[in-house]
Amino acid sequence: MTSLNQMPGSYDEFLLQNRKYINGSFLYVIFTCIFTGPAIALGIYFGVFNHTNYYACFIISFVMLMLYLLCWYLYKISPYSRYSAYIAICVMNIMLVYMSYEKINVRVTWFLMPLLSMLLLDIKIYVSSCLFNYLMVILSIWLSAPFMSSITNDVTPRQYFLNEAIARSIESFIMAVVGYEIGRLISFYYKSLIEEKHTVSVAERMMEKQIVLLESMSELYDRVNYIDFESMIEQSLQCGQKIEYKLDLENNNHSHMVNGMIDEVPKEDHDRFLRFTDLKTIQSRLSKQKIISEDFKKNNKNWYRLQYIVVASDENGYPTKVIFTTLNIDEEKRKEKFLLEMALTDELTKLSNRRCYDRDVAEWKMVAPPENLCIISVDVNGLKIVNDTLGHMAGDELINGAVDCILKGMKRNGKLYRTGGDEFVAIIFTTDYKEIGEAILNYANQWRGIYNNKLAISIGMASVVEYPYVTYEELEKIADDIMYQNKAEYYKQNGIDRNALYNKYQAR
C-alpha cells in the first residue's frame, strides 16, 4: 500500500492515506463483481447452476453496477471517508444473501467480507462488519434451509438450519479473532515503520544541521576537527575537505590535528598544551561545561585559541561528539594589550598611573625588598597656584617638565609612576640613589618653560640601604613623610601660607 520512502509523518496521516487507497481499490473490486451475473449465466448455460435463473443474474449485475456508481460518487466527494467501503461491504453481504436465496451458494465469499473491512484498520468498522456478516450468514442459512434439506433428504429444514448455524457461528468467531489479530499486527507493523521513519528523519535532520554547523564553523575558524567518541573517528574539515582518521586512544592521547600542531608550540607551553588537548580527559572536563578553551602562542609570534565544543551528549551528560577548533586571536590580543595599557597609563604624561603602581606594588610585597631598592616620592610645588593664575596649559607644562627632569635624573634605573595630580613615585634599583635625587633637583632648577620660568619640586627618598629592616609599605611612608617635610619647608622659605591658599580655594 505505502512504501517506506512514502511513509507519512504520523499514524493518523497513514490511516487517512490508507482509507483513500482502500476506497479506490474497492471501486475495482465492485467493478469486477458487476461481471458476476454474466459468469453465473454461463454456469446456468453449461449446467453448473441448475436451480437458479437468468433473472437473478441480471439483478446481481444491476445491483453491483448501482453500487459501483454510488461508491464512485462517494469517492469523488470524500475519498478519505471511512464509510464508503463499509457501505460496499454491507451491500455485498446482502447480495450474498440474495444469491443464497436464488440457490447460488459461493461459501468462501462470506469470509472475504470481514477480511476486506479489516484493511481499513478501524476496530469499530471491523467489529460491526463481522456482526453484520454473521447476521447475513444466519439469514442465508435460514432462507436456504428448505431447499438444502430437500436435496439431502436425511434432515429436516430445522435440523439443517441448526447444524449449519452452529458450524458457521464457530467459523465466524474464529475468523473474527484471526482477522482482529491480523489487523492488530498490520497496525503495529505500520506504527513501528512510521516511528522508525520519524526517528530516522529526526536523526537525518540533526545530522544535516550538524553538517551545516560544521561547514559554517570551518569558515569561521582556522581549523575545525569533528571528533566522534562513539565511532572513534576524527574528521578534519579544513579547507572544505572531509578527511577521516581513526582515533587510537590506547596508543595516542591526542588527535591527528593536535599531533601536527605540537611542533608549533613553544617548549615552555608543551606540557600545558598536551594537558589541554588530552582526549582521555576531555570528555570528563566537558561533562561539566559545554565549551572549554585556552590561548597559546604559535612559534612565539602569533596567538591562537584552542577550543573544544560539545555537539552531542549521552543520557548522562557525557559528551559523545565534540568539535575542536583553532582561531588566530592576534587582533584580539592586540586590543586587549591596548586597552590594558590605556587602563594603566596616565593620559597626559604617558607614564604608568596609580592603578599600574598598585598592581606592581602588590607583586613586590609578596617578596622581601631587594637591597638596592629605593623609593622616590616627588611632588610639584605650587601647581594649584599656576593652574589658578596662568591656566591649566601652564599647569600641564609644569607636570610634563617635572616628568622630564625626573626621568633624566633616574637614567633608566627604574620606573616612574604618576600617582596623583602633582604626585609621582619612582621605584629605582641602585645604591647611588642620592646622586639620582640631586640630579633630579638640578634638572628641575635648570628647567624653563613657555608659560613658566621655573619648576619647584619636593623629593623624599627612602632606600633599603638606610632602612634595611622595614617593609615596602613602611619604606613608602618614609619617602612620603620626607617629601612632605621638604614641601612644607619650601612653602615656608618662600613665604607661602598654604592654609590661606586652602581657605581661599574652599571659599570659591
mmCIF file of N, CA and C in Angstrom, residues 90-204:
data_model
loop_
_atom_site.group_PDB
_atom_site.id
_atom_site.type_symbol
_atom_site.label_atom_id
_atom_site.label_comp_id
_atom_site.label_asym_id
_atom_site.label_seq_id
_atom_site.Cartn_x
_atom_site.Cartn_y
_atom_site.Cartn_z
ATOM 1 N N CYS A 90 -21.383 -3.981 3.213
ATOM 2 C CA CYS A 90 -22.730 -4.331 3.673
ATOM 3 C C CYS A 90 -23.629 -4.718 2.492
ATOM 4 N N VAL A 91 -23.562 -3.951 1.414
ATOM 5 C CA VAL A 91 -24.392 -4.259 0.227
ATOM 6 C C VAL A 91 -23.996 -5.613 -0.356
ATOM 7 N N MET A 92 -22.685 -5.901 -0.412
ATOM 8 C CA MET A 92 -22.243 -7.191 -0.954
ATOM 9 C C MET A 92 -22.658 -8.338 -0.045
ATOM 10 N N ASN A 93 -22.721 -8.087 1.279
ATOM 11 C CA ASN A 93 -23.251 -9.105 2.197
ATOM 12 C C ASN A 93 -24.709 -9.404 1.878
ATOM 13 N N ILE A 94 -25.479 -8.334 1.620
ATOM 14 C CA ILE A 94 -26.910 -8.505 1.275
ATOM 15 C C ILE A 94 -27.046 -9.268 -0.039
ATOM 16 N N MET A 95 -26.156 -8.958 -1.005
ATOM 17 C CA MET A 95 -26.207 -9.666 -2.279
ATOM 18 C C MET A 95 -25.861 -11.134 -2.111
ATOM 19 N N LEU A 96 -24.999 -11.485 -1.164
ATOM 20 C CA LEU A 96 -24.704 -12.897 -0.895
ATOM 21 C C LEU A 96 -25.925 -13.612 -0.333
ATOM 22 N N VAL A 97 -26.697 -12.881 0.477
ATOM 23 C CA VAL A 97 -27.952 -13.455 0.976
ATOM 24 C C VAL A 97 -28.911 -13.726 -0.189
ATOM 25 N N TYR A 98 -28.985 -12.745 -1.080
ATOM 26 C CA TYR A 98 -29.857 -12.902 -2.251
ATOM 27 C C TYR A 98 -29.401 -14.090 -3.108
ATOM 28 N N MET A 99 -28.086 -14.236 -3.284
ATOM 29 C CA MET A 99 -27.568 -15.349 -4.080
ATOM 30 C C MET A 99 -27.880 -16.687 -3.409
ATOM 31 N N SER A 100 -27.800 -16.739 -2.097
ATOM 32 C CA SER A 100 -28.176 -17.965 -1.392
ATOM 33 C C SER A 100 -29.661 -18.272 -1.590
ATOM 34 N N TYR A 101 -30.474 -17.201 -1.551
ATOM 35 C CA TYR A 101 -31.920 -17.378 -1.753
ATOM 36 C C TYR A 101 -32.193 -17.912 -3.156
ATOM 37 N N GLU A 102 -31.364 -17.480 -4.144
ATOM 38 C CA GLU A 102 -31.543 -17.929 -5.521
ATOM 39 C C GLU A 102 -30.757 -19.214 -5.813
ATOM 40 N N LYS A 103 -30.377 -19.939 -4.741
ATOM 41 C CA LYS A 103 -29.687 -21.223 -4.869
ATOM 42 C C LYS A 103 -28.306 -21.084 -5.516
ATOM 43 N N ILE A 104 -27.650 -19.911 -5.310
ATOM 44 C CA ILE A 104 -26.268 -19.721 -5.785
ATOM 45 C C ILE A 104 -25.407 -19.579 -4.527
ATOM 46 N N ASN A 105 -24.803 -20.670 -4.117
ATOM 47 C CA ASN A 105 -24.083 -20.668 -2.840
ATOM 48 C C ASN A 105 -22.577 -20.702 -3.090
ATOM 49 N N VAL A 106 -21.900 -19.543 -2.913
ATOM 50 C CA VAL A 106 -20.438 -19.452 -3.018
ATOM 51 C C VAL A 106 -19.926 -19.201 -1.593
ATOM 52 N N ARG A 107 -19.649 -20.246 -0.886
ATOM 53 C CA ARG A 107 -19.445 -20.165 0.551
ATOM 54 C C ARG A 107 -18.194 -19.363 0.944
ATOM 55 N N VAL A 108 -17.111 -19.522 0.180
ATOM 56 C CA VAL A 108 -15.860 -18.856 0.557
ATOM 57 C C VAL A 108 -16.003 -17.340 0.544
ATOM 58 N N THR A 109 -16.908 -16.818 -0.266
ATOM 59 C CA THR A 109 -17.081 -15.357 -0.381
ATOM 60 C C THR A 109 -17.525 -14.733 0.941
ATOM 61 N N TRP A 110 -18.252 -15.510 1.755
ATOM 62 C CA TRP A 110 -18.702 -14.964 3.036
ATOM 63 C C TRP A 110 -17.526 -14.523 3.922
ATOM 64 N N PHE A 111 -16.464 -15.270 3.866
ATOM 65 C CA PHE A 111 -15.335 -14.967 4.741
ATOM 66 C C PHE A 111 -14.507 -13.779 4.246
ATOM 67 N N LEU A 112 -14.694 -13.415 2.981
ATOM 68 C CA LEU A 112 -13.927 -12.294 2.445
ATOM 69 C C LEU A 112 -14.407 -10.943 2.957
ATOM 70 N N MET A 113 -15.711 -10.864 3.254
ATOM 71 C CA MET A 113 -16.283 -9.556 3.609
ATOM 72 C C MET A 113 -15.655 -8.956 4.882
ATOM 73 N N PRO A 114 -15.608 -9.700 6.002
ATOM 74 C CA PRO A 114 -14.961 -9.121 7.203
ATOM 75 C C PRO A 114 -13.465 -8.861 6.986
ATOM 76 N N LEU A 115 -12.821 -9.749 6.217
ATOM 77 C CA LEU A 115 -11.384 -9.550 5.981
ATOM 78 C C LEU A 115 -11.130 -8.280 5.175
ATOM 79 N N LEU A 116 -12.043 -7.963 4.242
ATOM 80 C CA LEU A 116 -11.901 -6.713 3.496
ATOM 81 C C LEU A 116 -12.037 -5.502 4.413
ATOM 82 N N SER A 117 -12.970 -5.570 5.364
ATOM 83 C CA SER A 117 -13.152 -4.449 6.300
ATOM 84 C C SER A 117 -11.947 -4.289 7.218
ATOM 85 N N MET A 118 -11.244 -5.401 7.450
ATOM 86 C CA MET A 118 -10.053 -5.344 8.304
ATOM 87 C C MET A 118 -8.985 -4.426 7.709
ATOM 88 N N LEU A 119 -8.971 -4.318 6.386
ATOM 89 C CA LEU A 119 -7.946 -3.491 5.727
ATOM 90 C C LEU A 119 -8.064 -2.018 6.084
ATOM 91 N N LEU A 120 -9.248 -1.596 6.535
ATOM 92 C CA LEU A 120 -9.434 -0.194 6.926
ATOM 93 C C LEU A 120 -8.748 0.130 8.249
ATOM 94 N N LEU A 121 -8.352 -0.919 9.005
ATOM 95 C CA LEU A 121 -7.656 -0.750 10.301
ATOM 96 C C LEU A 121 -8.465 0.123 11.255
ATOM 97 N N ASP A 122 -9.785 -0.126 11.240
ATOM 98 C CA ASP A 122 -10.687 0.602 12.140
ATOM 99 C C ASP A 122 -11.458 -0.436 12.931
ATOM 100 N N ILE A 123 -11.232 -0.509 14.225
ATOM 101 C CA ILE A 123 -11.803 -1.567 15.051
ATOM 102 C C ILE A 123 -13.329 -1.523 15.071
ATOM 103 N N LYS A 124 -13.902 -0.319 15.064
ATOM 104 C CA LYS A 124 -15.369 -0.218 15.082
ATOM 105 C C LYS A 124 -15.971 -0.762 13.793
ATOM 106 N N ILE A 125 -15.378 -0.372 12.664
ATOM 107 C CA ILE A 125 -15.883 -0.860 11.372
ATOM 108 C C ILE A 125 -15.694 -2.367 11.272
ATOM 109 N N TYR A 126 -14.565 -2.875 11.754
ATOM 110 C CA TYR A 126 -14.304 -4.313 11.666
ATOM 111 C C TYR A 126 -15.308 -5.098 12.499
ATOM 112 N N VAL A 127 -15.543 -4.677 13.726
ATOM 113 C CA VAL A 127 -16.477 -5.397 14.603
ATOM 114 C C VAL A 127 -17.902 -5.348 14.038
ATOM 115 N N SER A 128 -18.337 -4.153 13.624
ATOM 116 C CA SER A 128 -19.695 -4.037 13.073
ATOM 117 C C SER A 128 -19.828 -4.832 11.779
ATOM 118 N N SER A 129 -18.760 -4.883 10.961
ATOM 119 C CA SER A 129 -18.787 -5.671 9.723
ATOM 120 C C SER A 129 -18.887 -7.156 10.029
ATOM 121 N N CYS A 130 -18.148 -7.614 11.058
ATOM 122 C CA CYS A 130 -18.219 -9.024 11.447
ATOM 123 C C CYS A 130 -19.617 -9.380 11.941
ATOM 124 N N LEU A 131 -20.209 -8.514 12.748
ATOM 125 C CA LEU A 131 -21.561 -8.773 13.269
ATOM 126 C C LEU A 131 -22.594 -8.789 12.146
ATOM 127 N N PHE A 132 -22.512 -7.804 11.240
ATOM 128 C CA PHE A 132 -23.466 -7.755 10.129
ATOM 129 C C PHE A 132 -23.279 -8.965 9.222
ATOM 130 N N ASN A 133 -22.026 -9.337 8.977
ATOM 131 C CA ASN A 133 -21.744 -10.509 8.159
ATOM 132 C C ASN A 133 -22.320 -11.765 8.805
ATOM 133 N N TYR A 134 -22.185 -11.880 10.119
ATOM 134 C CA TYR A 134 -22.705 -13.051 10.835
ATOM 135 C C TYR A 134 -24.225 -13.122 10.731
ATOM 136 N N LEU A 135 -24.885 -11.977 10.886
ATOM 137 C CA LEU A 135 -26.354 -11.953 10.771
ATOM 138 C C LEU A 135 -26.795 -12.342 9.358
ATOM 139 N N MET A 136 -26.066 -11.853 8.349
ATOM 140 C CA MET A 136 -26.413 -12.203 6.971
ATOM 141 C C MET A 136 -26.176 -13.690 6.697
ATOM 142 N N VAL A 137 -25.116 -14.259 7.292
ATOM 143 C CA VAL A 137 -24.854 -15.697 7.144
ATOM 144 C C VAL A 137 -25.998 -16.512 7.722
ATOM 145 N N ILE A 138 -26.425 -16.144 8.938
ATOM 146 C CA ILE A 138 -27.545 -16.855 9.591
ATOM 147 C C ILE A 138 -28.816 -16.714 8.750
ATOM 148 N N LEU A 139 -29.044 -15.499 8.214
ATOM 149 C CA LEU A 139 -30.236 -15.269 7.398
ATOM 150 C C LEU A 139 -30.177 -16.119 6.128
ATOM 151 N N SER A 140 -29.018 -16.206 5.506
ATOM 152 C CA SER A 140 -28.897 -17.001 4.277
ATOM 153 C C SER A 140 -29.101 -18.481 4.564
ATOM 154 N N ILE A 141 -28.639 -18.960 5.703
ATOM 155 C CA ILE A 141 -28.850 -20.370 6.083
ATOM 156 C C ILE A 141 -30.334 -20.630 6.271
ATOM 157 N N TRP A 142 -30.983 -19.680 6.920
ATOM 158 C CA TRP A 142 -32.422 -19.855 7.191
ATOM 159 C C TRP A 142 -33.221 -19.880 5.884
ATOM 160 N N LEU A 143 -32.829 -18.977 4.945
ATOM 161 C CA LEU A 143 -33.547 -18.915 3.670
ATOM 162 C C LEU A 143 -33.284 -20.151 2.802
ATOM 163 N N SER A 144 -32.078 -20.691 2.879
ATOM 164 C CA SER A 144 -31.723 -21.832 2.025
ATOM 165 C C SER A 144 -31.978 -23.180 2.687
ATOM 166 N N ALA A 145 -32.378 -23.202 3.957
ATOM 167 C CA ALA A 145 -32.570 -24.467 4.689
ATOM 168 C C ALA A 145 -33.600 -25.376 4.030
ATOM 169 N N PRO A 146 -34.776 -24.873 3.607
ATOM 170 C CA PRO A 146 -35.763 -25.784 2.983
ATOM 171 C C PRO A 146 -35.217 -26.455 1.720
ATOM 172 N N PHE A 147 -34.526 -25.668 0.885
ATOM 173 C CA PHE A 147 -34.010 -26.231 -0.363
ATOM 174 C C PHE A 147 -32.887 -27.225 -0.083
ATOM 175 N N MET A 148 -31.960 -26.887 0.809
ATOM 176 C CA MET A 148 -30.833 -27.762 1.062
ATOM 177 C C MET A 148 -31.253 -29.054 1.748
ATOM 178 N N SER A 149 -32.259 -28.981 2.642
ATOM 179 C CA SER A 149 -32.738 -30.203 3.303
ATOM 180 C C SER A 149 -33.461 -31.118 2.319
ATOM 181 N N SER A 150 -34.128 -30.498 1.311
ATOM 182 C CA SER A 150 -34.821 -31.310 0.321
ATOM 183 C C SER A 150 -33.841 -32.062 -0.570
ATOM 184 N N ILE A 151 -32.650 -31.533 -0.735
ATOM 185 C CA ILE A 151 -31.635 -32.197 -1.560
ATOM 186 C C ILE A 151 -31.060 -33.403 -0.834
ATOM 187 N N THR A 152 -30.760 -33.217 0.457
ATOM 188 C CA THR A 152 -30.145 -34.294 1.227
ATOM 189 C C THR A 152 -31.141 -35.361 1.626
ATOM 190 N N ASN A 153 -32.386 -34.974 1.948
ATOM 191 C CA ASN A 153 -33.466 -35.890 2.343
ATOM 192 C C ASN A 153 -33.211 -36.624 3.650
ATOM 193 N N ASP A 154 -32.140 -36.317 4.378
ATOM 194 C CA ASP A 154 -31.878 -37.010 5.647
ATOM 195 C C ASP A 154 -32.034 -36.114 6.864
ATOM 196 N N VAL A 155 -32.276 -34.803 6.679
ATOM 197 C CA VAL A 155 -32.502 -33.874 7.791
ATOM 198 C C VAL A 155 -33.686 -32.986 7.464
ATOM 199 N N THR A 156 -34.284 -32.468 8.501
ATOM 200 C CA THR A 156 -35.381 -31.521 8.329
ATOM 201 C C THR A 156 -34.794 -30.133 8.131
ATOM 202 N N PRO A 157 -35.580 -29.190 7.587
ATOM 203 C CA PRO A 157 -35.087 -27.815 7.467
ATOM 204 C C PRO A 157 -34.585 -27.236 8.794
ATOM 205 N N ARG A 158 -35.304 -27.571 9.872
ATOM 206 C CA ARG A 158 -34.896 -27.037 11.186
ATOM 207 C C ARG A 158 -33.542 -27.605 11.604
ATOM 208 N N GLN A 159 -33.378 -28.941 11.426
ATOM 209 C CA GLN A 159 -32.100 -29.562 11.785
ATOM 210 C C GLN A 159 -30.959 -29.003 10.928
ATOM 211 N N TYR A 160 -31.243 -28.883 9.642
ATOM 212 C CA TYR A 160 -30.214 -28.322 8.751
ATOM 213 C C TYR A 160 -29.825 -26.908 9.194
ATOM 214 N N PHE A 161 -30.816 -26.082 9.525
ATOM 215 C CA PHE A 161 -30.544 -24.712 9.970
ATOM 216 C C PHE A 161 -29.680 -24.694 11.227
ATOM 217 N N LEU A 162 -30.057 -25.530 12.195
ATOM 218 C CA LEU A 162 -29.301 -25.536 13.461
ATOM 219 C C LEU A 162 -27.869 -26.018 13.250
ATOM 220 N N ASN A 163 -27.715 -27.098 12.458
ATOM 221 C CA ASN A 163 -26.367 -27.629 12.220
ATOM 222 C C ASN A 163 -25.474 -26.589 11.517
ATOM 223 N N GLU A 164 -26.017 -25.978 10.463
ATOM 224 C CA GLU A 164 -25.236 -25.002 9.717
ATOM 225 C C GLU A 164 -24.970 -23.739 10.531
ATOM 226 N N ALA A 165 -25.991 -23.322 11.330
ATOM 227 C CA ALA A 165 -25.836 -22.101 12.131
ATOM 228 C C ALA A 165 -24.741 -22.268 13.177
ATOM 229 N N ILE A 166 -24.713 -23.467 13.813
ATOM 230 C CA ILE A 166 -23.681 -23.711 14.827
ATOM 231 C C ILE A 166 -22.288 -23.743 14.166
ATOM 232 N N ALA A 167 -22.202 -24.463 13.020
ATOM 233 C CA ALA A 167 -20.908 -24.564 12.330
ATOM 234 C C ALA A 167 -20.430 -23.202 11.849
ATOM 235 N N ARG A 168 -21.344 -22.436 11.236
ATOM 236 C CA ARG A 168 -20.960 -21.112 10.753
ATOM 237 C C ARG A 168 -20.636 -20.152 11.898
ATOM 238 N N SER A 169 -21.299 -20.309 13.043
ATOM 239 C CA SER A 169 -21.014 -19.448 14.208
ATOM 240 C C SER A 169 -19.589 -19.661 14.698
ATOM 241 N N ILE A 170 -19.187 -20.954 14.751
ATOM 242 C CA ILE A 170 -17.825 -21.269 15.176
ATOM 243 C C ILE A 170 -16.824 -20.696 14.166
ATOM 244 N N GLU A 171 -17.112 -20.930 12.881
ATOM 245 C CA GLU A 171 -16.223 -20.416 11.847
ATOM 246 C C GLU A 171 -16.127 -18.893 11.885
ATOM 247 N N SER A 172 -17.275 -18.232 12.068
ATOM 248 C CA SER A 172 -17.302 -16.768 12.107
ATOM 249 C C SER A 172 -16.516 -16.235 13.296
ATOM 250 N N PHE A 173 -16.638 -16.914 14.441
ATOM 251 C CA PHE A 173 -15.914 -16.477 15.637
ATOM 252 C C PHE A 173 -14.402 -16.590 15.418
ATOM 253 N N ILE A 174 -13.996 -17.768 14.878
ATOM 254 C CA ILE A 174 -12.562 -17.970 14.622
ATOM 255 C C ILE A 174 -12.060 -16.943 13.614
ATOM 256 N N MET A 175 -12.868 -16.748 12.553
ATOM 257 C CA MET A 175 -12.467 -15.788 11.526
ATOM 258 C C MET A 175 -12.335 -14.372 12.113
ATOM 259 N N ALA A 176 -13.267 -13.985 13.000
ATOM 260 C CA ALA A 176 -13.244 -12.647 13.589
ATOM 261 C C ALA A 176 -12.003 -12.449 14.456
ATOM 262 N N VAL A 177 -11.665 -13.481 15.260
ATOM 263 C CA VAL A 177 -10.497 -13.377 16.141
ATOM 264 C C VAL A 177 -9.210 -13.317 15.325
ATOM 265 N N VAL A 178 -9.110 -14.234 14.331
ATOM 266 C CA VAL A 178 -7.911 -14.250 13.490
ATOM 267 C C VAL A 178 -7.774 -12.934 12.725
ATOM 268 N N GLY A 179 -8.892 -12.448 12.190
ATOM 269 C CA GLY A 179 -8.864 -11.181 11.457
ATOM 270 C C GLY A 179 -8.451 -10.022 12.343
ATOM 271 N N TYR A 180 -8.957 -10.048 13.599
ATOM 272 C CA TYR A 180 -8.583 -8.982 14.537
ATOM 273 C C TYR A 180 -7.080 -8.991 14.814
ATOM 274 N N GLU A 181 -6.523 -10.198 15.017
ATOM 275 C CA GLU A 181 -5.087 -10.303 15.289
ATOM 276 C C GLU A 181 -4.258 -9.864 14.078
ATOM 277 N N ILE A 182 -4.734 -10.266 12.882
ATOM 278 C CA ILE A 182 -4.015 -9.852 11.671
ATOM 279 C C ILE A 182 -4.045 -8.326 11.542
ATOM 280 N N GLY A 183 -5.220 -7.739 11.779
ATOM 281 C CA GLY A 183 -5.332 -6.279 11.706
ATOM 282 C C GLY A 183 -4.460 -5.585 12.742
ATOM 283 N N ARG A 184 -4.413 -6.175 13.957
ATOM 284 C CA ARG A 184 -3.589 -5.588 15.017
ATOM 285 C C ARG A 184 -2.113 -5.646 14.654
ATOM 286 N N LEU A 185 -1.677 -6.763 14.072
ATOM 287 C CA LEU A 185 -0.283 -6.902 13.646
ATOM 288 C C LEU A 185 0.050 -5.924 12.523
ATOM 289 N N ILE A 186 -0.886 -5.781 11.566
ATOM 290 C CA ILE A 186 -0.656 -4.829 10.476
ATOM 291 C C ILE A 186 -0.544 -3.417 11.024
ATOM 292 N N SER A 187 -1.447 -3.081 11.959
ATOM 293 C CA SER A 187 -1.426 -1.748 12.563
ATOM 294 C C SER A 187 -0.117 -1.517 13.320
ATOM 295 N N PHE A 188 0.293 -2.552 14.097
ATOM 296 C CA PHE A 188 1.545 -2.442 14.851
ATOM 297 C C PHE A 188 2.731 -2.297 13.904
ATOM 298 N N TYR A 189 2.703 -3.047 12.815
ATOM 299 C CA TYR A 189 3.787 -3.002 11.838
ATOM 300 C C TYR A 189 3.920 -1.596 11.248
ATOM 301 N N TYR A 190 2.803 -1.016 10.838
ATOM 302 C CA TYR A 190 2.863 0.304 10.235
ATOM 303 C C TYR A 190 3.213 1.388 11.262
ATOM 304 N N LYS A 191 2.710 1.225 12.481
ATOM 305 C CA LYS A 191 3.094 2.184 13.531
ATOM 306 C C LYS A 191 4.603 2.147 13.762
ATOM 307 N N SER A 192 5.154 0.921 13.792
ATOM 308 C CA SER A 192 6.594 0.775 14.003
ATOM 309 C C SER A 192 7.381 1.388 12.849
ATOM 310 N N LEU A 193 6.902 1.148 11.623
ATOM 311 C CA LEU A 193 7.576 1.715 10.462
ATOM 312 C C LEU A 193 7.556 3.236 10.496
ATOM 313 N N ILE A 194 6.393 3.787 10.867
ATOM 314 C CA ILE A 194 6.262 5.252 10.905
ATOM 315 C C ILE A 194 7.158 5.838 11.990
ATOM 316 N N GLU A 195 7.172 5.198 13.170
ATOM 317 C CA GLU A 195 8.037 5.670 14.251
ATOM 318 C C GLU A 195 9.504 5.559 13.858
ATOM 319 N N GLU A 196 9.837 4.444 13.183
ATOM 320 C CA GLU A 196 11.225 4.270 12.739
ATOM 321 C C GLU A 196 11.592 5.340 11.727
ATOM 322 N N LYS A 197 10.693 5.613 10.789
ATOM 323 C CA LYS A 197 10.956 6.647 9.796
ATOM 324 C C LYS A 197 11.075 8.016 10.455
ATOM 325 N N HIS A 198 10.207 8.244 11.470
ATOM 326 C CA HIS A 198 10.282 9.524 12.175
ATOM 327 C C HIS A 198 11.616 9.658 12.892
ATOM 328 N N THR A 199 12.045 8.575 13.549
ATOM 329 C CA THR A 199 13.335 8.595 14.245
ATOM 330 C C THR A 199 14.473 8.834 13.265
ATOM 331 N N VAL A 200 14.407 8.130 12.127
ATOM 332 C CA VAL A 200 15.440 8.311 11.104
ATOM 333 C C VAL A 200 15.413 9.732 10.559
ATOM 334 N N SER A 201 14.203 10.267 10.342
ATOM 335 C CA SER A 201 14.081 11.633 9.820
ATOM 336 C C SER A 201 14.655 12.650 10.794
ATOM 337 N N VAL A 202 14.352 12.451 12.088
ATOM 338 C CA VAL A 202 14.892 13.359 13.105
ATOM 339 C C VAL A 202 16.412 13.280 13.124
ATOM 340 N N ALA A 203 16.939 12.046 13.054
ATOM 341 C CA ALA A 203 18.393 11.867 13.045
ATOM 342 C C ALA A 203 19.011 12.508 11.804
ATOM 343 N N GLU A 204 18.317 12.338 10.663
ATOM 344 C CA GLU A 204 18.830 12.936 9.422
ATOM 345 C C GLU A 204 18.836 14.457 9.506
#
